[in-house]
PDB file of C-alpha atoms in Angstrom:
ATOM      1  CA  MET A1011       8.894 -15.842  -6.057  1.00 45.00           C
ATOM      2  CA  LYS A1012      12.526 -15.433  -5.021  1.00 49.00           C
ATOM      3  CA  ASN A1013      12.225 -11.630  -5.097  1.00 49.00           C
ATOM      4  CA  ASN A1014       9.059 -11.825  -2.958  1.00 51.00           C
ATOM      5  CA  LYS A1015      10.936 -13.797  -0.290  1.00 53.00           C
ATOM      6  CA  LYS A1016      13.740 -11.210  -0.257  1.00 52.00           C
ATOM      7  CA  LEU A1017      11.198  -8.393   0.006  1.00 45.00           C
ATOM      8  CA  CYS A1018       9.389 -10.155   2.876  1.00 44.00           C
ATOM      9  CA  VAL A1019      12.661 -10.721   4.746  1.00 45.00           C
ATOM     10  CA  ALA A1020      13.675  -7.072   4.217  1.00 45.00           C
ATOM     11  CA  LEU A1021      10.284  -5.785   5.440  1.00 41.00           C
ATOM     12  CA  LEU A1022      10.387  -8.099   8.465  1.00 43.00           C
ATOM     13  CA  ALA A1023      13.920  -6.917   9.330  1.00 40.00           C
ATOM     14  CA  ALA A1024      12.869  -3.271   8.987  1.00 40.00           C
ATOM     15  CA  GLY A1025       9.821  -3.912  11.184  1.00 41.00           C
ATOM     16  CA  VAL A1026      11.948  -5.522  13.886  1.00 37.00           C
ATOM     17  CA  CYS A1027      14.324  -2.549  13.800  1.00 36.00           C
ATOM     18  CA  VAL A1028      11.466  -0.061  14.152  1.00 38.00           C
ATOM     19  CA  ALA A1029       9.784  -2.105  16.896  1.00 36.00           C
ATOM     20  CA  SER A1030      12.963  -2.449  18.916  1.00 33.00           C
ATOM     21  CA  THR A1031      13.840   1.263  19.019  1.00 36.00           C
ATOM     22  CA  GLY A1032      11.970   4.439  19.724  1.00 39.00           C
ATOM     23  CA  TYR A1033       9.328   5.329  22.218  1.00 47.00           C
ATOM     24  CA  ALA A1034       7.237   3.536  24.784  1.00 51.00           C
ATOM     25  CA  ALA A1035       3.850   5.018  25.578  1.00 57.00           C
ATOM     26  CA  LEU A1036       4.061   6.877  28.859  1.00 64.00           C
ATOM     27  CA  ASP A1037       2.033   6.264  31.983  1.00 80.00           C
ATOM     28  CA  GLY A1038      -0.540   8.947  32.688  1.00 90.00           C
ATOM     29  CA  ALA A1039      -3.455  10.649  30.985  1.00 94.00           C
ATOM     30  CA  TYR A1040      -4.157  10.214  27.293  1.00 94.00           C
ATOM     31  CA  THR A1041      -6.848  10.820  24.721  1.00 95.00           C
ATOM     32  CA  THR A1042      -7.744   8.834  21.623  1.00 94.00           C
ATOM     33  CA  THR A1043     -10.063   9.303  18.671  1.00 95.00           C
ATOM     34  CA  GLN A1044     -11.131   6.467  16.375  1.00 94.00           C
ATOM     35  CA  VAL A1045     -13.063   6.400  13.113  1.00 93.00           C
ATOM     36  CA  GLY A1046     -14.252   3.328  11.295  1.00 90.00           C
ATOM     37  CA  VAL A1047     -17.158   1.287  10.045  1.00 85.00           C
ATOM     38  CA  ALA A1048     -19.923  -0.482  11.984  1.00 82.00           C
ATOM     39  CA  GLY A1049     -21.174  -3.802  10.617  1.00 71.00           C
ATOM     40  CA  PRO A1050     -21.902  -6.524   9.554  1.00 52.00           C
ATOM     41  CA  VAL A1051     -25.019  -6.726  11.731  1.00 54.00           C
ATOM     42  CA  PHE A1052     -26.381  -3.765   9.821  1.00 50.00           C
ATOM     43  CA  ASP A1053     -26.550  -4.093   6.042  1.00 53.00           C
ATOM     44  CA  GLY A1054     -25.032  -0.982   4.521  1.00 55.00           C
ATOM     45  CA  ALA A1055     -23.560   0.089   7.847  1.00 66.00           C
ATOM     46  CA  GLY A1056     -22.464   3.626   8.422  1.00 75.00           C
ATOM     47  CA  PRO A1057     -19.574   5.362  10.139  1.00 86.00           C
ATOM     48  CA  TYR A1058     -18.261   4.568  13.603  1.00 87.00           C
ATOM     49  CA  LEU A1059     -16.868   7.409  15.735  1.00 93.00           C
ATOM     50  CA  HIS A1060     -15.283   7.068  19.176  1.00 94.00           C
ATOM     51  CA  PHE A1061     -13.570   9.508  21.525  1.00 96.00           C
ATOM     52  CA  ALA A1062     -12.016   8.468  24.840  1.00 96.00           C
ATOM     53  CA  LEU A1063     -10.062   9.895  27.741  1.00 96.00           C
ATOM     54  CA  GLY A1064      -7.916   7.442  29.631  1.00 95.00           C
ATOM     55  CA  ASP A1065      -5.365   6.983  32.359  1.00 95.00           C
ATOM     56  CA  GLN A1066      -2.536   4.530  31.732  1.00 92.00           C
ATOM     57  CA  LEU A1067      -1.844   3.337  35.270  1.00 93.00           C
ATOM     58  CA  LYS A1068       1.061   1.065  34.351  1.00 90.00           C
ATOM     59  CA  ARG A1069       2.639  -0.111  31.124  1.00 86.00           C
ATOM     60  CA  TYR A1070       0.123  -2.989  31.061  1.00 92.00           C
ATOM     61  CA  LEU A1071      -3.100  -1.427  32.407  1.00 95.00           C
ATOM     62  CA  ALA A1072      -5.317   1.572  31.632  1.00 95.00           C
ATOM     63  CA  LEU A1073      -8.835   2.803  32.386  1.00 97.00           C
ATOM     64  CA  GLU A1074     -10.887   4.606  29.710  1.00 96.00           C
ATOM     65  CA  GLY A1075     -14.114   6.558  29.543  1.00 96.00           C
ATOM     66  CA  GLY A1076     -15.524   7.436  26.164  1.00 96.00           C
ATOM     67  CA  VAL A1077     -18.345   8.333  23.826  1.00 96.00           C
ATOM     68  CA  THR A1078     -19.318   6.220  20.812  1.00 93.00           C
ATOM     69  CA  ALA A1079     -21.529   7.321  17.921  1.00 91.00           C
ATOM     70  CA  ILE A1080     -22.867   5.256  15.039  1.00 85.00           C
ATOM     71  CA  PRO A1081     -24.949   8.050  13.522  1.00 80.00           C
ATOM     72  CA  THR A1082     -26.471   6.270  10.527  1.00 73.00           C
ATOM     73  CA  THR A1083     -26.969   2.612   9.766  1.00 64.00           C
ATOM     74  CA  THR A1084     -29.436   0.880   7.501  1.00 60.00           C
ATOM     75  CA  GLY A1085     -30.615  -2.645   6.862  1.00 54.00           C
ATOM     76  CA  GLY A1086     -31.846  -5.693   8.724  1.00 50.00           C
ATOM     77  CA  SER A1087     -30.929  -6.758  12.236  1.00 50.00           C
ATOM     78  CA  GLY A1088     -32.662  -7.511  15.501  1.00 52.00           C
ATOM     79  CA  TRP A1089     -32.943  -3.761  15.999  1.00 49.00           C
ATOM     80  CA  LEU A1090     -34.003  -2.674  12.579  1.00 49.00           C
ATOM     81  CA  ASP A1091     -36.052  -4.226   9.794  1.00 51.00           C
ATOM     82  CA  ASN A1092     -35.796  -1.383   7.285  1.00 55.00           C
ATOM     83  CA  GLY A1093     -34.875   2.253   7.456  1.00 60.00           C
ATOM     84  CA  VAL A1094     -32.267   4.221   9.352  1.00 69.00           C
ATOM     85  CA  ALA A1095     -30.969   3.713  12.892  1.00 72.00           C
ATOM     86  CA  HIS A1096     -28.731   5.675  15.255  1.00 80.00           C
ATOM     87  CA  LEU A1097     -26.688   4.412  18.222  1.00 84.00           C
ATOM     88  CA  TYR A1098     -24.931   6.596  20.798  1.00 90.00           C
ATOM     89  CA  SER A1099     -23.253   5.400  23.985  1.00 92.00           C
ATOM     90  CA  LEU A1100     -21.171   6.331  26.999  1.00 96.00           C
ATOM     91  CA  ASP A1101     -18.469   3.697  27.515  1.00 95.00           C
ATOM     92  CA  GLY A1102     -16.235   2.651  30.397  1.00 96.00           C
ATOM     93  CA  ASP A1103     -13.410   0.192  29.698  1.00 97.00           C
ATOM     94  CA  VAL A1104     -10.567  -1.608  31.400  1.00 97.00           C
ATOM     95  CA  LYS A1105      -7.691  -1.881  28.917  1.00 96.00           C
ATOM     96  CA  VAL A1106      -4.813  -4.361  29.163  1.00 96.00           C
ATOM     97  CA  MET A1107      -1.736  -4.014  26.957  1.00 94.00           C
ATOM     98  CA  LEU A1108       1.076  -6.350  25.968  1.00 95.00           C
ATOM     99  CA  PRO A1109       4.119  -4.341  24.816  1.00 92.00           C
ATOM    100  CA  LEU A1110       6.071  -5.784  21.881  1.00 91.00           C
ATOM    101  CA  GLY A1111       9.291  -3.818  21.953  1.00 87.00           C
ATOM    102  CA  ASP A1112       9.161  -0.101  22.619  1.00 83.00           C
ATOM    103  CA  ARG A1113       6.823   0.887  19.796  1.00 88.00           C
ATOM    104  CA  PHE A1114       4.105  -1.783  19.476  1.00 92.00           C
ATOM    105  CA  ASN A1115       1.382  -2.861  21.911  1.00 92.00           C
ATOM    106  CA  LEU A1116      -1.265  -5.511  21.539  1.00 96.00           C
ATOM    107  CA  TYR A1117      -4.310  -4.582  23.580  1.00 96.00           C
ATOM    108  CA  ALA A1118      -7.736  -5.734  24.640  1.00 97.00           C
ATOM    109  CA  LYS A1119     -10.384  -3.676  26.371  1.00 97.00           C
ATOM    110  CA  ALA A1120     -13.836  -4.401  27.724  1.00 98.00           C
ATOM    111  CA  GLY A1121     -16.545  -2.728  29.750  1.00 97.00           C
ATOM    112  CA  PRO A1122     -20.169  -1.586  29.854  1.00 97.00           C
ATOM    113  CA  SER A1123     -21.846   0.948  27.575  1.00 94.00           C
ATOM    114  CA  LEU A1124     -24.919   2.978  28.442  1.00 94.00           C
ATOM    115  CA  ALA A1125     -26.480   3.141  24.986  1.00 90.00           C
ATOM    116  CA  TYR A1126     -29.282   5.117  23.356  1.00 89.00           C
ATOM    117  CA  PHE A1127     -30.777   3.595  20.221  1.00 81.00           C
ATOM    118  CA  LYS A1128     -33.241   5.172  17.807  1.00 79.00           C
ATOM    119  CA  ASP A1129     -34.736   3.904  14.557  1.00 72.00           C
ATOM    120  CA  ASP A1130     -37.707   4.881  12.375  1.00 71.00           C
ATOM    121  CA  GLU A1131     -40.273   3.276  14.696  1.00 73.00           C
ATOM    122  CA  HIS A1132     -38.982   3.547  18.280  1.00 73.00           C
ATOM    123  CA  ASP A1133     -36.155   4.533  20.554  1.00 81.00           C
ATOM    124  CA  GLY A1134     -34.773   3.298  23.834  1.00 82.00           C
ATOM    125  CA  ALA A1135     -31.843   3.045  26.194  1.00 88.00           C
ATOM    126  CA  GLY A1136     -30.034   0.064  27.629  1.00 88.00           C
ATOM    127  CA  VAL A1137     -26.768  -1.353  28.821  1.00 92.00           C
ATOM    128  CA  LEU A1138     -24.552  -3.091  26.278  1.00 91.00           C
ATOM    129  CA  ALA A1139     -21.282  -4.944  26.749  1.00 94.00           C
ATOM    130  CA  ASN A1140     -18.473  -3.598  24.611  1.00 94.00           C
ATOM    131  CA  GLY A1141     -14.918  -4.592  23.883  1.00 95.00           C
ATOM    132  CA  ALA A1142     -12.125  -4.440  21.349  1.00 96.00           C
ATOM    133  CA  VAL A1143      -8.800  -6.012  20.464  1.00 97.00           C
ATOM    134  CA  GLY A1144      -6.130  -4.173  18.560  1.00 96.00           C
ATOM    135  CA  VAL A1145      -2.561  -3.168  17.937  1.00 96.00           C
ATOM    136  CA  ALA A1146      -1.077   0.249  18.733  1.00 95.00           C
ATOM    137  CA  PHE A1147       2.041   1.859  17.313  1.00 95.00           C
ATOM    138  CA  ASN A1148       3.877   4.589  19.261  1.00 91.00           C
ATOM    139  CA  VAL A1149       4.853   7.072  16.554  1.00 93.00           C
ATOM    140  CA  THR A1150       6.614   9.433  18.976  1.00 91.00           C
ATOM    141  CA  GLU A1151       6.909   9.770  22.723  1.00 86.00           C
ATOM    142  CA  HIS A1152       3.411  11.289  22.856  1.00 90.00           C
ATOM    143  CA  TRP A1153       1.582  10.289  19.629  1.00 94.00           C
ATOM    144  CA  THR A1154       0.173   6.815  18.952  1.00 94.00           C
ATOM    145  CA  THR A1155      -1.888   5.254  16.201  1.00 95.00           C
ATOM    146  CA  ASP A1156      -3.898   2.055  16.365  1.00 95.00           C
ATOM    147  CA  PHE A1157      -6.058  -0.419  14.493  1.00 96.00           C
ATOM    148  CA  SER A1158      -8.749  -2.410  16.290  1.00 95.00           C
ATOM    149  CA  VAL A1159     -11.812  -4.578  15.890  1.00 94.00           C
ATOM    150  CA  GLY A1160     -14.594  -4.208  18.427  1.00 92.00           C
ATOM    151  CA  ALA A1161     -18.065  -5.367  19.348  1.00 90.00           C
ATOM    152  CA  MET A1162     -21.079  -4.103  21.281  1.00 88.00           C
ATOM    153  CA  ALA A1163     -23.762  -6.596  22.313  1.00 86.00           C
ATOM    154  CA  GLY A1164     -26.865  -6.835  24.473  1.00 82.00           C
ATOM    155  CA  ASP A1165     -30.642  -7.336  24.324  1.00 73.00           C
ATOM    156  CA  GLY A1166     -30.347  -9.570  21.251  1.00 67.00           C
ATOM    157  CA  THR A1167     -28.411  -6.858  19.468  1.00 70.00           C
ATOM    158  CA  GLY A1168     -24.863  -6.812  18.180  1.00 76.00           C
ATOM    159  CA  VAL A1169     -22.597  -4.352  16.407  1.00 81.00           C
ATOM    160  CA  VAL A1170     -19.167  -5.249  15.042  1.00 85.00           C
ATOM    161  CA  THR A1171     -16.747  -2.388  14.344  1.00 88.00           C
ATOM    162  CA  THR A1172     -13.422  -1.899  12.601  1.00 89.00           C
ATOM    163  CA  GLN A1173     -11.551   1.309  13.285  1.00 92.00           C
ATOM    164  CA  LEU A1174      -8.336   3.327  12.988  1.00 95.00           C
ATOM    165  CA  GLY A1175      -7.289   5.648  15.771  1.00 95.00           C
ATOM    166  CA  LEU A1176      -4.944   8.439  16.736  1.00 96.00           C
ATOM    167  CA  GLY A1177      -3.983   9.101  20.341  1.00 95.00           C
ATOM    168  CA  TYR A1178      -1.971  11.547  22.428  1.00 95.00           C
ATOM    169  CA  HIS A1179      -0.265  10.824  25.786  1.00 91.00           C
ATOM    170  CA  PHE A1180      -0.001  13.957  27.938  1.00 90.00           C
ATOM    171  CA  ALA A1181       2.790  12.749  30.278  1.00 76.00           C
TER     172      ALA A1181
END
């Protein structure tokens, strides 16, 4: 137990050192790609893919437009009793960030999604609300990585996602 406390203190000290030095994400255009898993609304959920282009207006505010794909999901939900379903959407988000030092940001984003849904029996389009909360790490002046948890909901339907991302700031 004593060694675990020393290890925890050492890791915390190293984390503070990394977070207090290095690079802040730059204002301007950026792109991000995320991969993850969609669930638990769908039993046996499939992959989650997201690509976005954004503009970081200030250190605390950005606007994003993106494309989301959940190409295969199976199981029971309001959308799907049995079989395979597909969800694709165009997303627009307002993103707010809280910098923690020069390398870490906490963020939240929300906006509408124009979604197309198809399963074994029918297909349709609709507007869903989407959002995510996460933490981003600025690896270099231009490259970032992030981890987030998101949700899409509307018309009695909900999708929860967990994803890892990689981004590039052009400025």
